Amino acid sequence: MTTYWEEPTVRYREEPTVRYGPKLTSATAQTERMALARMSRTAATPVPAHRPVDQPPTTVVVPTPPSKTRAKAETKKPENHFFNDVEGLRGIAVALVVLFHAGVPHMAGGFVGVDVFFVISGFLITGLLLREYERNGRVSFRGFYARRARRIIPPAAVAIVATSIAVWFLMPMLSVFRQALDLLAAAMNIANWRFIAAGKDYLAGASDDSVATHFWSLSIEEQFYFVWPLLLVALAVLARRMRWSMRMVVGWGIAVVTAASLFASLHFTASDPTLSYMATHTRAWQFGVGALVAVVGPLLTGLMMKLRVQIAMWVLGWAGLSAVLVTTAAYDHTTPYPGVAALVPTLGAAAIIVAGQVAASSRPAVGWFLSARPLRWLGKVSYGWYLWHWPALVLFKSYTQNNSWPTLVGVTMGALVLAWISTSLLERPIMSSKELKRNLQASLSVGFTGTIAAAAVTMTLGVLAVNMASGAASSNPSVSFESVFGADTGATSGPVTPNPFKAFDDRPDRDECLVPLGERAQPDTCVDGPSDGVPAVLFGDSHAQQWLPVVAAIAKENNWRLNQFTKAACPVAALQPRDGRTDPFTKSDCLGWREDSVNAIIALKPKYIVISSLSTYVPDYQEFKTAWDQTLSRLRTTGAKIIYLRDTPYPNKNMPECISGATDDWSACDFDLNNTPRTEPIVTDQVRGQNLDIPVLDLNAYLCEDNKCRAVRNGTLLYRDDSHLTATAVKALLPAVQAQIREKAIDLSGR
C-alpha cells in the first residue's frame, strides 16, 4: 500500500519495502529500509563480485533527513483518515443547525449540531496541544493563538461588518442600536454573556430577532481556546515534575473539569436555563468529552488491527450518528437543555470520533460515509455557512415578514454561496499564507486588526443610530387623558412621547418590586401608604405591575396601604408544570413565590385585592380556568373585594423598535386585536354568569378601535416593548379607570 504524509510544504511517499540479508534491528529498521529502497531505485551501490555466497550484502546506510523521519514518526495514516471523518461530521453538524434555524419540519432539535461542534473542538485542540508537547516538550502559546487568530477572526470580522451595513439599511433605528450592541459583543467574543444578561431563551426563540444570536457558541469556543491550553500545559508540567505519565495526569485533570462542568449544567438547567445553555462553564464538559477521546487516542489506534474491535467500532460509529440524528427529530424547545438530554448527542459525537480513530474510513465504518466528498466539502465551508446563514435569515424575515420554511431554506442556500466565496477568497488564502505561517506576529496582528475593525464599525453604527433617533423633540409634551385618548388630532407621523429609545425605561416607579425570573422572595419594602390605611393588595405578574401608577393613585385617593406582590412571568392562576414544558410560569421559583404570596395575602386580610394577568400563558380555556379558580377560592377566604383589570392587547412585536422606523407613518405598527390567541377565564365566565362577584375594568376600548389596535395615539407611544403599556399611557388612563369604578359602583373607602 502507498501511504502519504503531509507537511506544510513537503509531501513524502513511502516506497515498498526491499530487504536483503538478516532482519534489521528495530533501532535502525526505518533508516535502513529507506536507504535500501533508495538503492533499489538508483542502483548506485552494486554488490561486490567477490562477496562470499553465505555473506549478506553490504548495507550502505544513507542518512535520512531528520525532517522526513519526524514526518513519518509523527504523522500516521489513521490521523489522515480521521480528519476526513471530522470534516464530514462538521458538515452534518452545520446542516442540522442551519435547517433548525430555517424552521424545517422535524428538525426542531437541530440545535444539537452545536454540541457536536463542541466535542469536535475539544478533540482537535487537545490532540494538537498534546502532540506538540510530546514532540517538543513545550507548547508555543504564541503559535497556537496565532493560528486561531488567522483562522477564526478575519471571516467573523468580515461577516460582522457586512451584517452591520445591512442592518443600517434594512432595520428601524432602535433595532439598529440594539443590533449594534449585540454585534459589538460578538466582535469582542462575549456574545453569550450578553444574551445571558438579557435573559434571552435561545430555544424559546427569545433572541430570534438578533442578527448576532449565533455568536453565542462562537464566543464560548473562543473562551475555550483562551483557557484550555493553559490548563493542559499546567497538567503536563505537573506530570513531568512528578515523573508521572503525562497523558494519565492530563486525562484525570480533564475528567475532573468535565465532571464539575456537567454537574453545573445539570443544576442550572433546572434553575436558570438561559445560563445553563449559553454559559462557558456549563458547556465546558462537552469540550472535555472530546478532549478525553484525544487523550486516549494512541490506545485506540493500537486496537485497529483486531477484527473484533473493528466490528465493534463499526457498530459504535453508526450508533453515535444515529443518536445525533434521532435527537434532532425528538428534541424541541420544550426539552430541558442542555441537562441530561445533552448527553445523548454529545456522547454520540464522541462515539463517532472513537470509531473513526479505530475503524478509520474502511467500509462499512461510519467514517466511510462521513468521508464522502459532499460532506467533506460542506465541512470545509461549515464555519462560513454558520457565520452567514443566521444574519441572512433574520434580515430577510425582518424585511419581508416571510417565515415560510421552504423560502427560508432558499435563503440559507444563498448564505452557503456566500460561505463558499468567503472560504475561497478569505479563509483559505489567509490560512495557507506562507508569510503568516512564518511570521506569528503578523498572524496575531491580523486577528487584532479584525477585532478592532469589527468593534469600531459596530460602535459607530450604534452612535449614529442614537444620534438620529433620539434627537427629535416630543410631539406630545403635555400628556393627559384628553391629549392622548380624547378627540383624535389626525396626526399620523412625527416624533412620539416617550421617545422610542427611552420607552423601555418608561415603567412604573417601584419597579424593583417586580420579582425577576429565577428569584422567589418578594421584597418586604413594597408597601406604600399610611400605616393605619386600608389594607389593599396589587397581585399578579408584570401585566398587573404595569397598572401600578393607576392603582397607586387610587390607593392614595382612598387612604389605602398598598402591598405589592408581583413577579415577572408568574400569573395569579395556579398553573401547574406540564410534561415537556420549560415555561417560566411552571418553574419552582414561580410556584414558590405564588404560594408565599397567597399565604401572605391571607394573613394580611386586605379589604381590596387588585389582580391582572397576561392572557397568553396557555391557550386552553379549561386549564386556565381551573388554575384561576384554585387561586380565587383561596383569595376569597380573606373576605376582600377582588377587582380584575382586564389584560391589554398583545402586539407580539417590539413597538418602540417598530415606531423608530415608522415615524413617517405610525399606522405601519398598528396590529390586530386577535393576532394572538388570548384566554381570560374571568371575562368569559362573566358572560356565562360565573364569577360575577369580581368587577372587571376593561380599558381596551381606549387602545383599539374595533379590532384595530394602535401603536401611537395623538403622538403618545402606548407600548414600551412587545407586550406592556408605557407608564405614560397608563397614567393617562387614570380618569377612564376612575370612571368605570364609579359606573360599577365599587366602594373603595374600606367601609
XYZ file of C-alpha atoms in Angstrom:
751
model
C 0.000 0.000 0.000
C 1.179 3.502 -0.731
C 0.905 5.861 2.230
C 1.139 9.640 2.213
C 2.203 12.103 4.909
C 1.673 15.795 4.520
C 3.663 18.684 5.920
C 3.088 22.380 5.147
C 5.321 22.388 2.061
C 6.654 18.828 1.553
C 4.928 15.598 0.651
C 6.630 12.197 1.124
C 5.671 8.787 -0.126
C 6.718 5.501 1.450
C 8.059 3.051 -1.131
C 7.545 -0.733 -0.955
C 9.970 -2.324 1.477
C 13.043 -4.053 -0.030
C 15.014 -6.223 2.373
C 18.252 -8.195 1.939
C 20.014 -10.342 4.460
C 19.144 -10.806 8.121
C 16.383 -8.976 9.874
C 17.281 -5.412 10.706
C 17.213 -4.264 14.313
C 14.322 -2.102 15.460
C 16.683 0.774 16.144
C 17.804 1.026 12.532
C 14.932 -0.552 10.663
C 13.345 2.606 9.375
C 16.609 4.254 8.301
C 17.969 1.169 6.555
C 14.711 0.382 4.805
C 14.656 3.860 3.321
C 18.313 3.547 2.292
C 17.807 0.168 0.678
C 14.745 1.399 -1.150
C 16.771 4.281 -2.482
C 19.480 1.840 -3.555
C 16.968 -0.275 -5.416
C 15.775 2.772 -7.361
C 19.181 4.118 -8.344
C 21.373 1.018 -8.337
C 24.069 3.328 -7.058
C 25.785 0.683 -4.892
C 26.360 -2.651 -6.713
C 27.084 -5.819 -4.738
C 30.826 -6.730 -4.925
C 31.577 -9.697 -7.185
C 33.974 -11.291 -4.696
C 31.365 -11.478 -1.883
C 31.183 -14.967 -0.343
C 27.961 -16.798 -1.069
C 26.911 -17.039 2.621
C 27.732 -13.424 3.410
C 24.804 -10.947 3.471
C 25.040 -8.000 1.133
C 26.782 -4.927 2.344
C 24.316 -2.416 3.652
C 25.035 1.163 2.759
C 23.218 3.414 5.207
C 22.226 6.695 3.668
C 21.147 9.163 6.376
C 17.538 10.201 6.100
C 16.812 13.888 6.509
C 15.635 14.402 10.120
C 12.576 16.322 8.974
C 11.449 13.323 6.904
C 11.999 10.934 9.786
C 9.978 13.150 12.083
C 7.266 13.445 9.472
C 6.910 9.668 9.363
C 7.099 9.229 13.100
C 4.682 11.980 13.970
C 2.027 11.686 11.268
C 0.228 8.404 10.878
C -2.249 7.159 8.410
C -5.229 6.867 10.775
C -4.995 10.584 11.564
C -5.245 11.450 7.883
C -8.316 9.257 7.505
C -9.793 10.513 10.739
C -9.621 14.155 9.777
C -11.664 13.306 6.728
C -14.273 11.901 9.090
C -14.251 15.013 11.214
C -14.638 17.211 8.176
C -17.747 15.265 7.161
C -19.060 15.327 10.719
C -18.675 19.101 10.690
C -20.760 19.192 7.525
C -23.576 17.235 9.175
C -23.428 19.377 12.325
C -23.715 22.678 10.477
C -26.517 21.325 8.274
C -28.514 20.355 11.373
C -28.147 23.827 12.879
C -28.994 25.635 9.643
C -32.098 23.552 8.947
C -33.232 24.048 12.546
C -32.875 27.803 12.181
C -34.813 27.707 8.909
C -37.730 26.046 10.701
C -37.675 22.857 8.633
C -40.254 20.346 9.958
C -38.885 17.514 12.113
C -35.652 19.447 12.664
C -36.689 21.144 15.905
C -33.741 19.554 17.702
C -31.170 20.658 15.159
C -29.544 22.768 17.848
C -27.664 19.586 18.872
C -25.336 20.343 15.974
C -23.682 22.901 18.240
C -22.985 20.144 20.781
C -21.259 18.157 18.046
C -19.090 21.180 17.212
C -18.066 21.497 20.865
C -16.991 17.849 21.032
C -15.030 18.164 17.792
C -13.260 21.299 19.048
C -12.334 19.631 22.322
C -10.886 16.649 20.480
C -8.930 18.544 17.833
C -7.474 21.235 20.057
C -6.494 18.828 22.816
C -4.886 16.424 20.364
C -2.965 19.259 18.707
C -1.619 20.532 22.022
C -0.691 17.109 23.376
C 1.190 16.118 20.230
C 3.101 19.391 20.258
C 4.051 18.917 23.902
C 5.152 15.322 23.354
C 7.205 16.335 20.317
C 8.870 19.456 21.706
C 8.490 19.260 25.476
C 6.626 22.551 25.364
C 3.693 24.326 23.719
C 4.088 27.543 21.786
C 1.233 29.661 23.065
C 2.153 32.329 20.582
C 1.915 29.866 17.726
C -1.354 28.437 18.996
C -3.069 31.802 19.326
C -1.590 32.992 16.019
C -3.238 30.053 14.239
C -6.550 30.750 15.935
C -6.264 34.460 15.111
C -5.810 33.999 11.385
C -8.279 31.111 11.158
C -11.256 32.464 13.123
C -11.193 36.235 13.407
C -10.933 37.516 9.781
C -14.043 35.675 8.466
C -16.016 36.637 11.577
C -14.941 40.272 11.324
C -15.990 40.467 7.668
C -19.363 38.895 8.497
C -19.908 41.344 11.378
C -19.044 44.386 9.273
C -21.225 43.260 6.350
C -24.115 42.473 8.690
C -23.785 45.887 10.345
C -24.091 47.626 6.994
C -27.160 45.545 6.068
C -28.766 46.272 9.444
C -28.326 50.015 8.877
C -30.265 49.907 5.625
C -32.909 47.313 6.472
C -33.907 47.862 10.112
C -35.503 50.679 12.124
C -33.195 52.901 14.153
C -33.905 51.382 17.553
C -33.271 47.930 16.098
C -30.031 49.232 14.612
C -28.909 50.407 18.041
C -29.730 47.092 19.732
C -28.203 45.068 16.914
C -25.056 47.182 17.139
C -24.695 46.263 20.817
C -25.159 42.575 20.013
C -22.642 42.722 17.170
C -20.154 44.561 19.372
C -20.442 41.758 21.933
C -19.888 39.284 19.106
C -16.772 41.122 17.942
C -15.401 41.018 21.495
C -16.285 37.309 21.871
C -18.671 37.841 24.792
C -21.986 37.441 22.955
C -23.045 34.524 25.146
C -22.733 36.610 28.312
C -24.646 39.500 26.757
C -27.569 37.226 25.942
C -27.411 35.659 29.399
C -27.548 39.118 30.988
C -30.561 39.950 28.823
C -32.325 36.735 29.846
C -32.614 35.524 26.263
C -34.003 31.994 25.986
C -32.400 30.658 22.795
C -34.615 27.586 22.497
C -37.806 29.559 23.084
C -36.851 31.984 20.319
C -36.384 34.962 22.635
C -33.295 36.050 20.714
C -34.522 35.220 17.213
C -34.584 38.895 16.244
C -30.866 39.458 16.894
C -28.508 39.079 13.947
C -25.746 38.049 16.373
C -27.543 35.261 18.250
C -25.422 32.528 16.683
C -22.253 34.120 18.043
C -23.075 32.771 21.498
C -21.486 29.429 20.585
C -18.550 31.028 18.768
C -17.886 33.141 21.860
C -17.791 30.016 24.011
C -15.314 28.454 21.583
C -13.045 31.496 21.737
C -13.187 31.497 25.541
C -12.345 27.788 25.475
C -9.345 28.420 23.230
C -8.100 31.059 25.636
C -8.230 28.882 28.765
C -7.735 25.293 27.592
C -4.051 25.433 26.503
C -3.095 26.921 29.875
C -4.859 24.084 31.702
C -3.320 21.334 29.589
C 0.209 22.698 29.832
C -0.130 23.119 33.596
C -1.188 19.470 33.902
C 1.615 18.331 31.594
C 4.239 20.233 33.571
C 2.881 18.745 36.791
C 3.201 15.256 35.310
C 6.789 15.893 34.233
C 7.821 17.181 37.642
C 6.145 14.271 39.402
C 7.565 11.835 36.790
C 4.115 10.501 36.067
C 2.554 9.646 32.747
C 1.685 12.904 31.016
C -1.447 11.596 29.339
C -2.639 9.995 32.552
C -2.361 13.244 34.523
C -3.898 15.289 31.735
C -6.704 12.762 31.374
C -7.589 12.799 35.062
C -7.413 16.591 35.157
C -9.763 16.883 32.188
C -12.081 14.313 33.755
C -12.399 16.392 36.918
C -13.113 19.583 34.964
C -15.625 17.738 32.781
C -17.471 16.280 35.761
C -17.646 19.670 37.510
C -18.962 21.356 34.376
C -21.553 18.613 33.812
C -22.766 18.986 37.389
C -23.137 22.755 36.898
C -25.001 22.168 33.644
C -27.466 19.787 35.274
C -28.015 22.171 38.176
C -28.613 25.311 36.144
C -30.760 23.598 33.510
C -33.451 23.375 36.160
C -32.912 26.720 37.901
C -31.584 29.014 35.152
C -31.998 27.513 31.654
C -30.543 30.514 29.822
C -27.361 30.452 31.899
C -27.047 26.694 31.518
C -27.473 26.876 27.745
C -25.100 29.737 26.981
C -22.547 29.892 29.796
C -18.986 28.793 29.189
C -18.627 26.789 32.393
C -21.853 24.851 31.803
C -20.752 23.863 28.296
C -17.094 23.063 29.040
C -17.934 19.413 29.742
C -18.748 18.861 26.074
C -15.298 20.084 25.072
C -13.987 17.839 27.853
C -15.653 14.764 26.367
C -13.890 15.378 23.058
C -10.643 16.096 24.894
C -10.779 12.769 26.743
C -11.082 10.971 23.411
C -7.941 12.801 22.255
C -6.054 11.805 25.410
C -6.705 8.087 24.896
C -6.159 8.341 21.141
C -2.887 6.347 20.994
C -4.523 3.483 22.891
C -7.429 3.469 20.436
C -5.253 3.451 17.336
C -3.366 0.482 18.772
C -6.530 -1.582 18.544
C -7.153 -1.041 14.864
C -5.736 -4.361 13.644
C -8.073 -6.513 15.733
C -11.076 -7.638 13.678
C -13.482 -7.947 16.606
C -12.630 -4.450 17.718
C -13.155 -3.149 14.187
C -16.612 -4.703 14.032
C -17.471 -3.175 17.406
C -16.284 0.190 16.138
C -18.463 -0.096 13.054
C -21.469 -0.576 15.329
C -20.374 2.173 17.714
C -19.862 4.724 14.939
C -23.251 4.190 13.338
C -24.910 4.175 16.759
C -23.286 7.530 17.515
C -24.504 9.058 14.268
C -27.989 7.632 14.899
C -28.016 9.222 18.362
C -27.246 12.641 16.881
C -29.879 12.333 14.159
C -32.588 10.908 16.437
C -32.223 13.752 18.933
C -32.557 16.170 16.042
C -36.057 14.858 15.419
C -37.007 14.058 19.024
C -35.905 17.257 20.796
C -37.503 20.699 20.563
C -37.731 23.951 22.530
C -39.610 22.206 25.354
C -36.724 19.816 26.037
C -34.851 20.837 29.218
C -31.477 21.610 27.717
C -28.586 21.036 27.963
C -29.002 18.929 31.133
C -29.285 15.171 30.844
C -30.710 15.451 27.331
C -27.403 16.819 26.013
C -25.597 13.615 26.985
C -27.135 11.783 24.026
C -25.790 13.903 21.123
C -22.559 14.653 22.996
C -21.711 11.011 23.630
C -22.966 10.202 20.130
C -20.439 12.617 18.644
C -17.702 11.148 20.847
C -18.648 7.638 19.674
C -18.291 8.743 16.052
C -14.815 10.109 16.769
C -13.730 6.963 18.637
C -14.962 4.768 15.809
C -13.133 6.953 13.315
C -9.834 6.512 15.127
C -10.098 2.734 15.258
C -12.006 1.783 12.103
C -10.901 4.807 10.038
C -12.773 5.046 6.732
C -12.994 1.378 5.878
C -16.334 0.249 4.576
C -18.824 -0.151 6.291
C -17.488 2.124 9.056
C -19.294 5.412 9.672
C -16.079 7.134 8.648
C -16.572 5.786 5.121
C -19.896 7.633 4.966
C -18.594 10.812 6.608
C -15.634 10.938 4.243
C -17.910 11.360 1.237
C -16.838 14.383 -0.810
C -20.116 16.360 -0.459
C -19.998 16.112 3.334
C -16.309 16.973 3.428
C -16.918 19.987 1.203
C -19.726 21.080 3.500
C -17.365 20.644 6.433
C -14.783 22.871 4.755
C -17.259 25.725 4.378
C -19.075 24.998 7.671
C -17.554 27.941 9.535
C -18.513 30.407 6.826
C -22.012 28.951 6.482
C -22.544 29.200 10.216
C -21.394 32.831 10.173
C -23.572 33.956 7.257
C -26.789 31.943 7.448
C -28.243 33.429 10.644
C -27.978 37.170 9.822
C -29.326 36.352 6.358
C -32.384 34.690 7.922
C -33.020 37.452 10.468
C -32.656 40.272 7.965
C -34.849 38.501 5.418
C -37.625 37.802 7.938
C -37.430 41.317 9.360
C -37.694 42.950 5.953
C -40.260 40.654 4.299
C -42.181 39.191 7.268
C -41.953 35.877 5.409
C -41.481 32.884 7.715
C -42.190 30.109 5.210
C -39.627 27.372 5.802
C -39.101 26.493 2.116
C -38.327 30.145 1.430
C -36.007 30.308 4.425
C -34.166 27.220 3.219
C -33.606 29.090 -0.043
C -32.151 31.992 1.958
C -29.735 29.624 3.688
C -28.642 28.305 0.281
C -27.782 31.871 -0.671
C -25.782 32.099 2.554
C -23.993 28.887 1.558
C -22.824 30.601 -1.621
C -21.501 33.470 0.495
C -19.767 30.931 2.723
C -18.078 29.309 -0.277
C -16.894 32.705 -1.527
C -15.676 33.677 1.940
C -13.835 30.381 2.353
C -12.230 30.525 -1.084
C -11.236 34.184 -1.157
C -10.562 34.909 2.510
C -10.345 31.974 4.873
C -8.218 29.575 2.797
C -5.771 32.187 1.440
C -5.097 33.521 4.928
C -4.627 30.040 6.374
C -2.260 28.961 3.586
C -0.234 32.189 3.530
C 3.452 31.292 3.902
C 4.254 34.719 5.286
C 1.610 34.487 8.007
C 2.743 30.977 8.914
C 6.326 32.183 9.180
C 5.574 35.456 10.942
C 3.495 34.723 14.020
C 3.395 38.396 14.950
C 1.767 39.143 11.608
C -0.872 36.453 12.276
C -1.660 37.956 15.655
C -1.862 41.390 14.066
C -4.373 40.117 11.510
C -6.613 38.862 14.308
C -6.199 42.006 16.380
C -6.954 44.236 13.394
C -10.072 42.245 12.543
C -11.370 42.537 16.083
C -10.735 46.277 16.288
C -12.279 46.926 12.864
C -15.439 44.973 13.680
C -15.767 46.651 17.076
C -15.223 50.123 15.581
C -17.887 49.614 12.908
C -20.479 48.349 15.386
C -19.820 51.172 17.857
C -20.080 53.755 15.078
C -23.343 52.171 13.983
C -24.786 52.440 17.488
C -23.735 56.062 17.936
C -25.217 57.091 14.600
C -28.497 55.328 15.421
C -28.789 57.083 18.773
C -27.995 60.487 17.306
C -30.528 60.118 14.516
C -33.382 58.599 16.514
C -33.166 60.357 19.865
C -32.703 63.918 18.752
C -36.312 64.527 17.748
C -38.488 66.572 20.083
C -41.600 65.060 21.634
C -44.845 65.568 19.739
C -46.964 65.484 22.900
C -45.081 67.177 25.740
C -48.183 67.592 27.959
C -49.689 64.147 28.451
C -53.191 63.840 29.852
C -56.261 61.731 29.240
C -57.712 64.315 26.866
C -54.465 64.826 24.947
C -53.941 61.094 24.468
C -57.353 59.416 24.459
C -59.589 62.376 23.717
C -60.508 63.608 20.237
C -58.236 62.277 17.503
C -55.963 65.080 16.352
C -55.429 63.386 12.995
C -51.629 63.210 13.443
C -50.176 60.153 11.719
C -46.451 60.818 11.780
C -43.653 62.610 13.610
C -41.785 62.121 16.900
C -43.600 60.447 19.779
C -43.747 60.506 23.580
C -41.889 58.773 25.099
C -39.009 58.659 22.652
C -38.623 55.074 21.357
C -35.089 54.972 22.730
C -36.429 55.771 26.193
C -39.652 53.794 26.057
C -38.229 50.615 27.580
C -37.445 52.539 30.764
C -40.857 54.223 30.847
C -42.132 51.882 33.515
C -43.766 52.253 36.936
C -41.966 53.597 39.976
C -41.056 50.922 42.483
C -40.080 48.700 39.591
C -37.762 46.873 41.983
C -40.868 45.280 43.482
C -41.348 43.163 40.349
C -39.567 39.939 41.319
C -37.392 38.870 38.364
C -37.199 35.464 36.730
C -35.338 32.907 38.793
C -35.993 34.622 42.124
C -38.660 33.837 44.692
C -38.507 36.309 47.563
C -40.791 39.343 47.412
C -39.044 42.420 48.891
C -40.635 43.350 52.214
C -40.311 47.055 51.384
C -43.004 47.001 48.698
C -45.627 48.667 50.888
C -46.844 52.239 50.388
C -49.370 54.390 52.242
C -50.146 55.296 55.841
C -49.559 52.606 58.434
C -53.192 52.856 59.543
C -54.515 52.915 55.985
C -56.970 50.453 54.473
C -55.017 47.269 53.680
C -55.010 46.562 49.939
C -53.018 44.391 47.544
C -51.825 44.518 43.928
C -51.220 40.894 42.931
C -50.040 39.352 39.677
C -47.383 39.260 37.011
C -45.746 42.090 35.062
C -49.085 42.836 33.380
C -50.506 43.552 36.817
C -47.457 45.596 37.752
C -47.818 47.794 34.648
C -51.007 49.190 36.260
C -49.174 50.333 39.405
C -49.374 54.080 38.537
C -53.188 53.837 38.371
C -53.558 51.566 41.416
C -51.159 53.735 43.449
C -53.155 56.858 42.555
C -56.408 55.182 43.606
C -54.758 53.941 46.808
C -53.616 57.441 47.706
C -57.051 58.861 46.946
C -58.782 56.318 49.195
C -56.245 56.126 52.049
C -55.075 52.610 51.205
C -51.930 50.934 52.494
C -50.940 49.222 49.267
C -48.943 45.975 49.352
C -47.404 44.887 46.066
C -46.994 41.197 45.197
C -45.785 40.999 41.591
C -43.402 38.700 39.741
C -42.353 38.575 36.103
C -43.932 35.773 34.046
C -45.782 34.366 37.057
C -49.592 34.587 36.932
C -52.152 34.672 39.719
C -53.671 31.491 38.301
C -52.121 28.364 39.817
C -50.867 26.888 36.556
C -49.000 23.649 37.154
C -45.923 22.209 35.440
C -46.696 20.427 32.203
C -44.834 17.450 30.779
C -42.133 18.527 28.386
C -42.579 22.246 29.075
C -39.961 24.606 30.461
C -42.078 27.767 30.685
C -41.076 30.248 33.414
C -44.543 30.033 34.994
C -44.001 26.332 35.702
C -40.619 26.811 37.388
C -40.103 26.307 41.103
C -39.381 29.998 41.717
C -42.811 30.959 40.327
C -44.671 28.186 42.136
C -42.960 29.053 45.406
C -43.466 32.800 45.028
C -47.181 32.408 44.322
C -47.672 30.121 47.317
C -45.760 32.520 49.584
C -47.724 35.490 48.237
C -51.150 33.896 48.667
C -50.275 32.896 52.231
C -49.060 36.425 52.977
C -52.227 37.950 51.479
C -54.450 35.643 53.543
C -52.531 36.621 56.676
C -52.820 40.319 55.748
C -56.635 40.125 55.378
C -56.852 43.060 52.963
C -60.041 44.897 52.080
C -59.176 45.041 48.362
C -57.202 42.806 46.029
C -56.489 44.163 42.536
C -55.384 41.437 40.131
C -54.379 41.229 36.475
C -52.508 38.790 34.261
C -51.079 38.180 30.834
C -53.720 36.353 28.817
C -51.445 34.232 26.607
C -49.919 31.766 29.072
C -51.898 28.763 27.823
C -54.459 28.630 25.011
C -56.696 26.076 26.729
C -59.638 27.772 28.473
C -60.436 24.942 30.858
C -56.833 24.544 32.018
C -56.540 28.277 32.671
C -59.975 28.437 34.350
C -59.151 25.583 36.715
C -55.915 27.328 37.678
C -57.724 30.658 38.209
C -60.471 29.106 40.309
C -57.903 27.430 42.535
C -56.257 30.741 43.442
C -59.501 32.747 43.575
C -61.044 30.317 46.058
C -58.155 30.942 48.423
C -58.225 34.726 47.959
C -61.952 34.790 48.677
C -61.287 33.440 52.170
C -59.887 36.884 53.064
C -63.288 38.485 52.501
C -61.609 41.092 50.316
C -63.195 42.786 47.328
C -61.388 41.335 44.304
C -61.077 43.659 41.281
C -59.843 42.392 37.919
C -58.065 44.642 35.419
C -58.518 43.078 32.013
C -55.345 42.262 30.100
C -54.266 44.746 27.456
C -53.955 43.892 23.732
C -50.873 41.893 22.825
C -48.846 43.357 19.903
C -46.367 40.475 19.823
C -43.745 42.749 18.253
C -41.451 45.350 19.744
C -43.451 48.538 19.283
C -40.728 51.105 20.104
C -38.440 49.462 17.556
C -41.222 49.433 15.009
C -42.063 53.108 15.568
C -38.387 54.107 15.430
C -38.525 53.050 11.787
C -42.037 54.351 11.094
C -42.026 57.957 12.283
C -43.404 58.913 8.886
C -46.389 56.587 9.272
C -47.363 55.380 12.748
C -50.074 53.115 11.349
C -47.380 50.799 9.953
C -47.062 49.460 13.503
C -50.772 49.012 14.235
C -51.906 45.444 14.874
C -54.987 43.242 15.047
C -56.562 42.668 18.465
C -56.905 38.959 17.692
C -53.441 38.422 16.214
C -52.534 36.199 19.175
C -54.823 33.704 20.959
C -55.819 35.196 24.313
C -57.580 33.432 27.175
C -59.216 35.293 30.083
C -61.438 32.921 32.085
C -62.803 35.645 34.392
C -64.092 37.652 31.425
C -65.509 34.578 29.705
C -67.063 33.327 32.955
C -68.993 36.538 33.448
C -70.572 36.138 30.021
C -71.669 32.709 31.267
C -72.950 34.086 34.549
C -69.992 32.977 36.723
C -67.580 34.912 38.973
C -69.964 37.859 38.953
C -68.656 38.997 42.344
C -65.428 40.190 40.651
C -65.853 43.517 38.805
C -63.863 43.730 35.565
C -62.268 47.009 34.489
C -61.762 46.955 30.712
C -59.666 49.698 29.066
C -59.219 48.052 25.688
C -61.717 50.363 24.011
C -59.225 53.204 24.515
C -56.391 51.209 22.958
C -58.248 49.722 19.991
C -60.992 50.742 17.609
C -62.992 47.651 16.764
C -60.207 45.104 16.172
C -57.518 47.566 15.106
C -55.127 48.451 17.932
C -52.829 51.427 17.742
C -49.155 51.744 18.487
C -49.383 55.536 18.834
C -52.341 57.764 19.637
C -52.127 61.510 19.294
C -48.332 61.366 19.453
C -48.129 59.146 22.548
C -46.384 55.781 22.237
C -48.624 53.276 24.001
C -46.241 50.323 24.403
C -42.767 50.090 25.906
C -41.955 46.660 24.381
C -43.865 43.820 22.711
C -46.453 43.493 25.464
C -46.508 46.157 28.194
C -48.006 49.650 28.161
C -45.747 52.610 28.799
C -46.163 54.222 32.213
C -47.063 57.405 30.297
C -50.065 55.714 28.688
C -51.143 54.069 31.956
C -51.097 57.378 33.819
C -53.182 58.951 31.067
C -55.794 56.186 31.529
C -56.417 57.002 35.225
C -59.605 59.053 34.576
C -61.004 56.191 32.482
C -60.360 53.697 35.285
C -61.982 56.007 37.841
C -64.996 56.426 35.565
C -65.502 52.658 35.326
C -65.211 52.323 39.104
C -67.999 54.851 39.509
C -70.133 53.179 36.832
C -69.835 49.821 38.599
C -70.471 51.443 41.998
C -67.379 49.928 43.551
C -66.895 51.290 47.073
C -63.186 51.876 47.663
C -63.470 53.635 51.027
C -62.856 50.477 53.028
C -66.203 50.505 54.770
